[in-house]
PDB file of C-alpha atoms in Angstrom:
ATOM      1  CA  MET G   1       0.000   0.000   0.000  1.00  0.00           C
ATOM      2  CA  LYS G   2       2.793   2.382   0.899  1.00  0.00           C
ATOM      3  CA  GLY G   3       4.419   1.691  -2.458  1.00  0.00           C
ATOM      4  CA  GLU G   4       1.190   2.434  -4.297  1.00  0.00           C
ATOM      5  CA  LYS G   5       0.823   5.768  -2.494  1.00  0.00           C
ATOM      6  CA  LYS G   6       4.434   6.679  -3.039  1.00  0.00           C
ATOM      7  CA  PHE G   7       4.390   5.937  -6.750  1.00  0.00           C
ATOM      8  CA  GLY G   8       0.694   6.492  -7.397  1.00  0.00           C
ATOM      9  CA  PHE G   9       1.303   9.713  -9.320  1.00  0.00           C
ATOM     10  CA  LEU G  10       3.805   8.004 -11.581  1.00  0.00           C
ATOM     11  CA  SER G  11       1.373   5.206 -12.349  1.00  0.00           C
ATOM     12  CA  LYS G  12      -1.064   7.813 -13.663  1.00  0.00           C
ATOM     13  CA  LEU G  13       1.563   8.843 -16.201  1.00  0.00           C
ATOM     14  CA  ILE G  14       1.418   5.468 -17.945  1.00  0.00           C
ATOM     15  CA  PHE G  15      -1.015   6.864 -20.495  1.00  0.00           C
ATOM     16  CA  LEU G  16       1.338   9.729 -21.350  1.00  0.00           C
ATOM     17  CA  GLN G  17       4.262   7.328 -21.557  1.00  0.00           C
ATOM     18  CA  ASP G  18       2.320   5.195 -24.006  1.00  0.00           C
ATOM     19  CA  VAL G  19       1.458   8.236 -26.120  1.00  0.00           C
ATOM     20  CA  VAL G  20       5.114   9.326 -26.259  1.00  0.00           C
ATOM     21  CA  SER G  21       6.179   5.752 -27.040  1.00  0.00           C
ATOM     22  CA  LEU G  22       3.630   5.531 -29.853  1.00  0.00           C
ATOM     23  CA  LEU G  23       4.837   8.795 -31.394  1.00  0.00           C
ATOM     24  CA  ILE G  24       8.483   7.716 -31.242  1.00  0.00           C
ATOM     25  CA  ALA G  25       7.686   4.263 -32.633  1.00  0.00           C
ATOM     26  CA  LYS G  26       5.861   5.813 -35.584  1.00  0.00           C
ATOM     27  CA  LEU G  27       8.494   8.457 -36.287  1.00  0.00           C
ATOM     28  CA  ASN G  28      10.535   7.718 -39.389  1.00  0.00           C
ATOM     29  CA  PRO G  29      14.077   6.652 -38.316  1.00  0.00           C
ATOM     30  CA  ALA G  30      15.502   8.843 -41.076  1.00  0.00           C
ATOM     31  CA  VAL G  31      13.905  11.889 -39.445  1.00  0.00           C
ATOM     32  CA  ILE G  32      15.394  10.999 -36.050  1.00  0.00           C
ATOM     33  CA  HIS G  33      18.824  10.476 -37.599  1.00  0.00           C
ATOM     34  CA  ASN G  34      18.746  13.691 -39.607  1.00  0.00           C
ATOM     35  CA  LEU G  35      17.764  15.761 -36.572  1.00  0.00           C
ATOM     36  CA  ALA G  36      20.670  14.236 -34.656  1.00  0.00           C
ATOM     37  CA  LYS G  37      22.964  14.875 -37.621  1.00  0.00           C
ATOM     38  CA  TYR G  38      21.984  18.541 -37.700  1.00  0.00           C
ATOM     39  CA  MET G  39      22.787  18.833 -34.001  1.00  0.00           C
ATOM     40  CA  ALA G  40      26.111  17.056 -34.531  1.00  0.00           C
ATOM     41  CA  LEU G  41      27.069  19.475 -37.301  1.00  0.00           C
ATOM     42  CA  LYS G  42      26.077  22.424 -35.116  1.00  0.00           C
ATOM     43  CA  LYS G  43      28.258  21.125 -32.258  1.00  0.00           C
ATOM     44  CA  VAL G  44      31.281  20.509 -34.470  1.00  0.00           C
ATOM     45  CA  HIS G  45      31.031  23.900 -36.176  1.00  0.00           C
ATOM     46  CA  TYR G  46      30.792  25.527 -32.748  1.00  0.00           C
ATOM     47  CA  LEU G  47      33.728  23.574 -31.308  1.00  0.00           C
ATOM     48  CA  SER G  48      35.972  24.331 -34.275  1.00  0.00           C
ATOM     49  CA  ALA G  49      34.982  28.018 -34.077  1.00  0.00           C
ATOM     50  CA  ILE G  50      35.858  28.462 -30.397  1.00  0.00           C
ATOM     51  CA  GLU G  51      39.126  26.551 -30.934  1.00  0.00           C
ATOM     52  CA  GLU G  52      39.854  28.867 -33.881  1.00  0.00           C
ATOM     53  CA  ILE G  53      40.591  25.989 -36.235  1.00  0.00           C
ATOM     54  CA  GLU G  54      41.526  27.323 -39.660  1.00  0.00           C
ATOM     55  CA  GLY G  55      40.465  25.861 -42.981  1.00  0.00           C
ATOM     56  CA  ASP G  56      37.416  24.796 -44.929  1.00  0.00           C
ATOM     57  CA  TYR G  57      34.378  22.564 -44.602  1.00  0.00           C
ATOM     58  CA  LEU G  58      34.509  19.488 -46.852  1.00  0.00           C
ATOM     59  CA  GLU G  59      31.475  17.263 -47.409  1.00  0.00           C
ATOM     60  CA  PHE G  60      31.563  14.042 -49.421  1.00  0.00           C
ATOM     61  CA  GLY G  61      28.119  12.746 -50.367  1.00  0.00           C
ATOM     62  CA  VAL G  62      25.908  15.826 -50.676  1.00  0.00           C
ATOM     63  CA  TYR G  63      22.813  14.099 -52.135  1.00  0.00           C
ATOM     64  CA  ASN G  64      19.948  16.651 -51.925  1.00  0.00           C
ATOM     65  CA  GLY G  65      21.977  19.253 -50.038  1.00  0.00           C
ATOM     66  CA  SER G  66      20.246  19.062 -46.649  1.00  0.00           C
ATOM     67  CA  SER G  67      23.401  18.651 -44.541  1.00  0.00           C
ATOM     68  CA  PHE G  68      25.461  20.938 -46.770  1.00  0.00           C
ATOM     69  CA  SER G  69      22.897  23.746 -46.496  1.00  0.00           C
ATOM     70  CA  HIS G  70      22.604  23.213 -42.756  1.00  0.00           C
ATOM     71  CA  SER G  71      26.369  23.560 -42.375  1.00  0.00           C
ATOM     72  CA  LEU G  72      26.283  26.823 -44.287  1.00  0.00           C
ATOM     73  CA  ARG G  73      23.586  28.124 -41.929  1.00  0.00           C
ATOM     74  CA  CYS G  74      25.628  27.038 -38.902  1.00  0.00           C
ATOM     75  CA  LEU G  75      28.691  28.839 -40.246  1.00  0.00           C
ATOM     76  CA  ARG G  76      26.700  31.964 -40.979  1.00  0.00           C
ATOM     77  CA  HIS G  77      25.393  32.196 -37.430  1.00  0.00           C
ATOM     78  CA  LEU G  78      28.825  31.570 -35.897  1.00  0.00           C
ATOM     79  CA  VAL G  79      30.430  34.567 -37.589  1.00  0.00           C
ATOM     80  CA  ARG G  80      29.303  36.680 -34.611  1.00  0.00           C
ATOM     81  CA  LEU G  81      31.227  34.357 -32.292  1.00  0.00           C
ATOM     82  CA  ASN G  82      34.366  34.218 -34.421  1.00  0.00           C
ATOM     83  CA  ASN G  83      34.596  36.496 -37.453  1.00  0.00           C
ATOM     84  CA  HIS G  84      37.315  34.280 -38.975  1.00  0.00           C
ATOM     85  CA  VAL G  85      34.583  31.719 -39.652  1.00  0.00           C
ATOM     86  CA  GLU G  86      33.519  33.933 -42.546  1.00  0.00           C
ATOM     87  CA  ASN G  87      36.714  32.904 -44.349  1.00  0.00           C
ATOM     88  CA  THR G  88      35.600  29.270 -44.424  1.00  0.00           C
ATOM     89  CA  ILE G  89      34.786  27.955 -47.890  1.00  0.00           C
ATOM     90  CA  SER G  90      32.415  24.995 -48.006  1.00  0.00           C
ATOM     91  CA  TYR G  91      33.077  22.304 -50.610  1.00  0.00           C
ATOM     92  CA  GLY G  92      30.535  19.634 -51.493  1.00  0.00           C
ATOM     93  CA  PHE G  93      31.530  16.606 -53.593  1.00  0.00           C
ATOM     94  CA  ASP G  94      28.942  14.313 -55.172  1.00  0.00           C
ATOM     95  CA  SER G  95      28.155  12.644 -58.483  1.00  0.00           C
ATOM     96  CA  PHE G  96      24.487  13.694 -58.103  1.00  0.00           C
ATOM     97  CA  GLU G  97      23.844  10.495 -60.080  1.00  0.00           C
ATOM     98  CA  GLY G  98      23.878   7.964 -57.239  1.00  0.00           C
ATOM     99  CA  PHE G  99      26.600   5.411 -56.478  1.00  0.00           C
ATOM    100  CA  GLY G 100      27.258   4.205 -59.981  1.00  0.00           C
ATOM    101  CA  GLU G 101      28.480   0.609 -60.141  1.00  0.00           C
ATOM    102  CA  PHE G 102      28.751  -1.238 -56.808  1.00  0.00           C
ATOM    103  CA  LEU G 103      31.901  -3.164 -56.035  1.00  0.00           C
ATOM    104  CA  PRO G 104      31.278  -6.641 -54.519  1.00  0.00           C
ATOM    105  CA  ASP G 105      32.289  -5.580 -50.978  1.00  0.00           C
ATOM    106  CA  ASP G 106      30.168  -2.415 -51.169  1.00  0.00           C
ATOM    107  CA  LYS G 107      26.872  -4.186 -51.714  1.00  0.00           C
ATOM    108  CA  HIS G 108      24.326  -3.416 -49.006  1.00  0.00           C
ATOM    109  CA  PRO G 109      20.555  -3.979 -49.180  1.00  0.00           C
ATOM    110  CA  PHE G 110      19.616  -0.471 -48.043  1.00  0.00           C
ATOM    111  CA  TYR G 111      22.036   1.430 -50.269  1.00  0.00           C
ATOM    112  CA  GLU G 112      21.007  -0.575 -53.316  1.00  0.00           C
ATOM    113  CA  GLN G 113      17.306   0.051 -52.715  1.00  0.00           C
ATOM    114  CA  ILE G 114      17.511   3.830 -52.296  1.00  0.00           C
ATOM    115  CA  ASN G 115      17.887   6.146 -55.263  1.00  0.00           C
ATOM    116  CA  PHE G 116      20.536   8.724 -54.324  1.00  0.00           C
ATOM    117  CA  GLU G 117      20.256  10.778 -57.506  1.00  0.00           C
ATOM    118  CA  ALA G 118      19.615  14.501 -57.071  1.00  0.00           C
ATOM    119  CA  SER G 119      19.322  17.613 -59.211  1.00  0.00           C
ATOM    120  CA  PHE G 120      22.584  19.549 -59.169  1.00  0.00           C
ATOM    121  CA  LYS G 121      20.751  22.784 -60.018  1.00  0.00           C
ATOM    122  CA  LYS G 122      18.252  22.377 -57.178  1.00  0.00           C
ATOM    123  CA  VAL G 123      20.977  21.556 -54.676  1.00  0.00           C
ATOM    124  CA  ASP G 124      23.030  24.543 -55.831  1.00  0.00           C
ATOM    125  CA  LEU G 125      20.016  26.844 -55.442  1.00  0.00           C
ATOM    126  CA  ARG G 126      19.346  25.438 -51.984  1.00  0.00           C
ATOM    127  CA  ALA G 127      22.948  26.019 -50.947  1.00  0.00           C
ATOM    128  CA  LYS G 128      22.955  29.545 -52.365  1.00  0.00           C
ATOM    129  CA  ARG G 129      19.938  30.482 -50.265  1.00  0.00           C
ATOM    130  CA  ALA G 130      21.601  29.119 -47.124  1.00  0.00           C
ATOM    131  CA  ALA G 131      25.042  30.594 -47.793  1.00  0.00           C
ATOM    132  CA  LYS G 132      24.124  34.246 -48.387  1.00  0.00           C
ATOM    133  CA  GLN G 133      27.525  36.003 -48.023  1.00  0.00           C
ATOM    134  CA  LEU G 134      29.533  32.811 -47.463  1.00  0.00           C
ATOM    135  CA  LYS G 135      31.534  31.106 -50.209  1.00  0.00           C
ATOM    136  CA  TYR G 136      30.866  27.540 -51.302  1.00  0.00           C
ATOM    137  CA  LYS G 137      31.545  25.237 -54.218  1.00  0.00           C
ATOM    138  CA  LEU G 138      29.762  22.089 -55.361  1.00  0.00           C
ATOM    139  CA  VAL G 139      31.940  19.670 -57.314  1.00  0.00           C
ATOM    140  CA  LYS G 140      29.931  17.377 -59.585  1.00  0.00           C
ATOM    141  CA  GLY G 141      31.277  14.000 -60.647  1.00  0.00           C
ATOM    142  CA  PHE G 142      32.171  10.526 -59.449  1.00  0.00           C
ATOM    143  CA  PHE G 143      34.956  10.462 -56.868  1.00  0.00           C
ATOM    144  CA  ASN G 144      37.355   8.445 -59.014  1.00  0.00           C
ATOM    145  CA  LYS G 145      37.593  11.522 -61.249  1.00  0.00           C
ATOM    146  CA  THR G 146      36.952  14.542 -59.004  1.00  0.00           C
ATOM    147  CA  LEU G 147      39.220  13.269 -56.202  1.00  0.00           C
ATOM    148  CA  SER G 148      42.034  12.100 -58.472  1.00  0.00           C
ATOM    149  CA  VAL G 149      43.712  15.508 -58.142  1.00  0.00           C
ATOM    150  CA  LYS G 150      45.263  17.182 -55.108  1.00  0.00           C
ATOM    151  CA  PRO G 151      43.052  19.299 -52.814  1.00  0.00           C
ATOM    152  CA  ASP G 152      44.900  22.485 -53.694  1.00  0.00           C
ATOM    153  CA  SER G 153      43.643  22.052 -57.268  1.00  0.00           C
ATOM    154  CA  TYR G 154      40.334  23.292 -55.825  1.00  0.00           C
ATOM    155  CA  GLY G 155      42.013  25.855 -53.594  1.00  0.00           C
ATOM    156  CA  ILE G 156      41.751  23.678 -50.465  1.00  0.00           C
ATOM    157  CA  LYS G 157      44.726  24.071 -48.107  1.00  0.00           C
ATOM    158  CA  LYS G 158      43.420  23.035 -44.688  1.00  0.00           C
ATOM    159  CA  ALA G 159      40.254  21.322 -43.471  1.00  0.00           C
ATOM    160  CA  ARG G 160      38.392  22.388 -40.344  1.00  0.00           C
ATOM    161  CA  ILE G 161      35.636  19.820 -40.721  1.00  0.00           C
ATOM    162  CA  ILE G 162      35.403  16.757 -42.958  1.00  0.00           C
ATOM    163  CA  PHE G 163      32.011  15.115 -43.316  1.00  0.00           C
ATOM    164  CA  ILE G 164      32.016  11.635 -44.893  1.00  0.00           C
ATOM    165  CA  ASP G 165      28.468  10.736 -45.932  1.00  0.00           C
ATOM    166  CA  SER G 166      29.269   8.475 -48.861  1.00  0.00           C
ATOM    167  CA  ASP G 167      28.184   5.187 -47.223  1.00  0.00           C
ATOM    168  CA  THR G 168      30.456   2.623 -48.930  1.00  0.00           C
ATOM    169  CA  TYR G 169      34.100   1.667 -48.457  1.00  0.00           C
ATOM    170  CA  SER G 170      35.209   2.544 -51.987  1.00  0.00           C
ATOM    171  CA  SER G 171      33.707   6.036 -51.877  1.00  0.00           C
ATOM    172  CA  SER G 172      34.827   6.738 -48.321  1.00  0.00           C
ATOM    173  CA  ILE G 173      38.438   5.654 -48.793  1.00  0.00           C
ATOM    174  CA  GLN G 174      38.757   7.844 -51.892  1.00  0.00           C
ATOM    175  CA  ALA G 175      37.454  10.830 -49.919  1.00  0.00           C
ATOM    176  CA  LEU G 176      39.662  10.158 -46.903  1.00  0.00           C
ATOM    177  CA  ARG G 177      42.806   9.714 -48.998  1.00  0.00           C
ATOM    178  CA  PHE G 178      41.997  12.927 -50.828  1.00  0.00           C
ATOM    179  CA  VAL G 179      41.882  14.951 -47.581  1.00  0.00           C
ATOM    180  CA  ILE G 180      45.144  13.662 -46.089  1.00  0.00           C
ATOM    181  CA  PRO G 181      47.159  16.769 -47.178  1.00  0.00           C
ATOM    182  CA  THR G 182      44.533  19.027 -45.557  1.00  0.00           C
ATOM    183  CA  ILE G 183      44.538  17.346 -42.154  1.00  0.00           C
ATOM    184  CA  GLN G 184      45.776  19.323 -39.145  1.00  0.00           C
ATOM    185  CA  LYS G 185      45.615  18.999 -35.407  1.00  0.00           C
ATOM    186  CA  GLY G 186      42.044  19.877 -34.454  1.00  0.00           C
ATOM    187  CA  SER G 187      40.400  18.836 -37.726  1.00  0.00           C
ATOM    188  CA  TYR G 188      37.051  17.171 -37.076  1.00  0.00           C
ATOM    189  CA  ILE G 189      35.945  14.117 -39.034  1.00  0.00           C
ATOM    190  CA  ILE G 190      32.270  13.148 -39.113  1.00  0.00           C
ATOM    191  CA  LEU G 191      31.465   9.611 -40.277  1.00  0.00           C
ATOM    192  CA  ASP G 192      27.770   9.175 -40.959  1.00  0.00           C
ATOM    193  CA  ASP G 193      27.519   5.415 -41.580  1.00  0.00           C
ATOM    194  CA  TYR G 194      30.192   4.042 -39.281  1.00  0.00           C
ATOM    195  CA  PHE G 195      28.257   1.021 -37.986  1.00  0.00           C
ATOM    196  CA  SER G 196      26.821  -0.217 -41.288  1.00  0.00           C
ATOM    197  CA  TYR G 197      27.423  -3.733 -42.630  1.00  0.00           C
ATOM    198  CA  LYS G 198      26.311  -5.290 -39.324  1.00  0.00           C
ATOM    199  CA  GLY G 199      29.116  -3.553 -37.475  1.00  0.00           C
ATOM    200  CA  ASP G 200      31.798  -5.343 -39.512  1.00  0.00           C
ATOM    201  CA  GLU G 201      34.980  -3.275 -39.178  1.00  0.00           C
ATOM    202  CA  SER G 202      36.393  -4.870 -42.322  1.00  0.00           C
ATOM    203  CA  LYS G 203      33.727  -3.215 -44.472  1.00  0.00           C
ATOM    204  CA  GLY G 204      32.248   0.167 -45.249  1.00  0.00           C
ATOM    205  CA  VAL G 205      33.217   3.455 -43.630  1.00  0.00           C
ATOM    206  CA  ALA G 206      34.792   1.751 -40.601  1.00  0.00           C
ATOM    207  CA  LYS G 207      37.298  -0.071 -42.806  1.00  0.00           C
ATOM    208  CA  ALA G 208      38.072   3.110 -44.751  1.00  0.00           C
ATOM    209  CA  PHE G 209      38.645   5.131 -41.584  1.00  0.00           C
ATOM    210  CA  LYS G 210      40.969   2.516 -40.098  1.00  0.00           C
ATOM    211  CA  GLU G 211      43.079   2.436 -43.273  1.00  0.00           C
ATOM    212  CA  PHE G 212      43.077   6.233 -43.398  1.00  0.00           C
ATOM    213  CA  GLN G 213      44.524   6.482 -39.885  1.00  0.00           C
ATOM    214  CA  GLU G 214      47.252   3.972 -40.707  1.00  0.00           C
ATOM    215  CA  GLU G 215      48.191   5.536 -44.048  1.00  0.00           C
ATOM    216  CA  ALA G 216      48.242   9.108 -42.721  1.00  0.00           C
ATOM    217  CA  GLN G 217      49.866   8.113 -39.405  1.00  0.00           C
ATOM    218  CA  LEU G 218      47.239   9.965 -37.395  1.00  0.00           C
ATOM    219  CA  SER G 219      46.197   9.944 -33.768  1.00  0.00           C
ATOM    220  CA  VAL G 220      42.476  10.498 -33.245  1.00  0.00           C
ATOM    221  CA  ARG G 221      40.111  10.895 -30.304  1.00  0.00           C
ATOM    222  CA  HIS G 222      36.469   9.933 -30.228  1.00  0.00           C
ATOM    223  CA  VAL G 223      34.255  12.956 -29.535  1.00  0.00           C
ATOM    224  CA  PHE G 224      30.682  11.613 -29.631  1.00  0.00           C
ATOM    225  CA  ASN G 225      28.176   9.412 -31.457  1.00  0.00           C
ATOM    226  CA  TYR G 226      24.944  10.678 -32.989  1.00  0.00           C
ATOM    227  CA  GLY G 227      21.774   9.407 -34.625  1.00  0.00           C
ATOM    228  CA  MET G 228      21.514   5.829 -35.848  1.00  0.00           C
ATOM    229  CA  SER G 229      25.122   5.243 -36.879  1.00  0.00           C
ATOM    230  CA  GLY G 230      27.115   8.472 -36.856  1.00  0.00           C
ATOM    231  CA  VAL G 231      30.468   9.087 -35.133  1.00  0.00           C
ATOM    232  CA  VAL G 232      32.622  12.182 -34.679  1.00  0.00           C
ATOM    233  CA  TYR G 233      36.412  12.119 -34.229  1.00  0.00           C
ATOM    234  CA  ILE G 234      39.006  14.856 -33.821  1.00  0.00           C
ATOM    235  CA  ILE G 235      42.593  14.681 -35.070  1.00  0.00           C
ATOM    236  CA  SER G 236      44.780  14.930 -31.975  1.00  0.00           C
ATOM    237  CA  GLY G 237      48.113  14.698 -33.774  1.00  0.00           C
ATOM    238  CA  ARG G 238      50.313  12.758 -36.144  1.00  0.00           C
ATOM    239  CA  ASN G 239      52.264   9.705 -35.049  1.00  0.00           C
ATOM    240  CA  LYS G 240      55.376  10.951 -36.843  1.00  0.00           C
ATOM    241  CA  ASN G 241      56.973  14.400 -36.980  1.00  0.00           C
ATOM    242  CA  ASP G 242      54.109  16.074 -35.068  1.00  0.00           C
TER     243      ASP G 242
END
């Protein structure tokens, strides 16, 4: 009886708990993940601004421009906190034609079912509206061509934030190898599909990131996880000559 009196009020909240549970259960997982991704981008832009990390924002896998536009908005609103943020140029790399041909190890039921094609013109217009006074550049083409040159071919010297949202191993490793010359202490790396392929570290983004660390001789620290499968790391130094 004493227990019932003590927790009687809580028992009356069961209905509200069920309502909240029902809403969450019905909510599209993609919506939950994207909201968390937006918050993650906001946090990383803020952290790099207060640490006064120099360089540009690089996104690989732009798709319809949602994350890219959000990053531009985050940058725009952080100029008041650190006016050097205004010097950041945002670069978005994508074929805008989907994955192209899948390699055997890249095959995944979800990625093969979803059509990742998007209109370059619509994405560019979306980014332009978000950017206002900020500079950005969208680079159209498959990674094996657009990332076959050095970053400074695009005017990229240093990277503040690198966002890998290209899902598969082959795309991710091309992007990560491309950014190696731009890496500095304090660069943030966001990996959006880190736990795909049933958590197998020998596949997907996880495999690419492991190889990237070894090839570039980098030390990294885990910052936080977000959404369904996203992870954020910061470069804490190089294992040689740092």
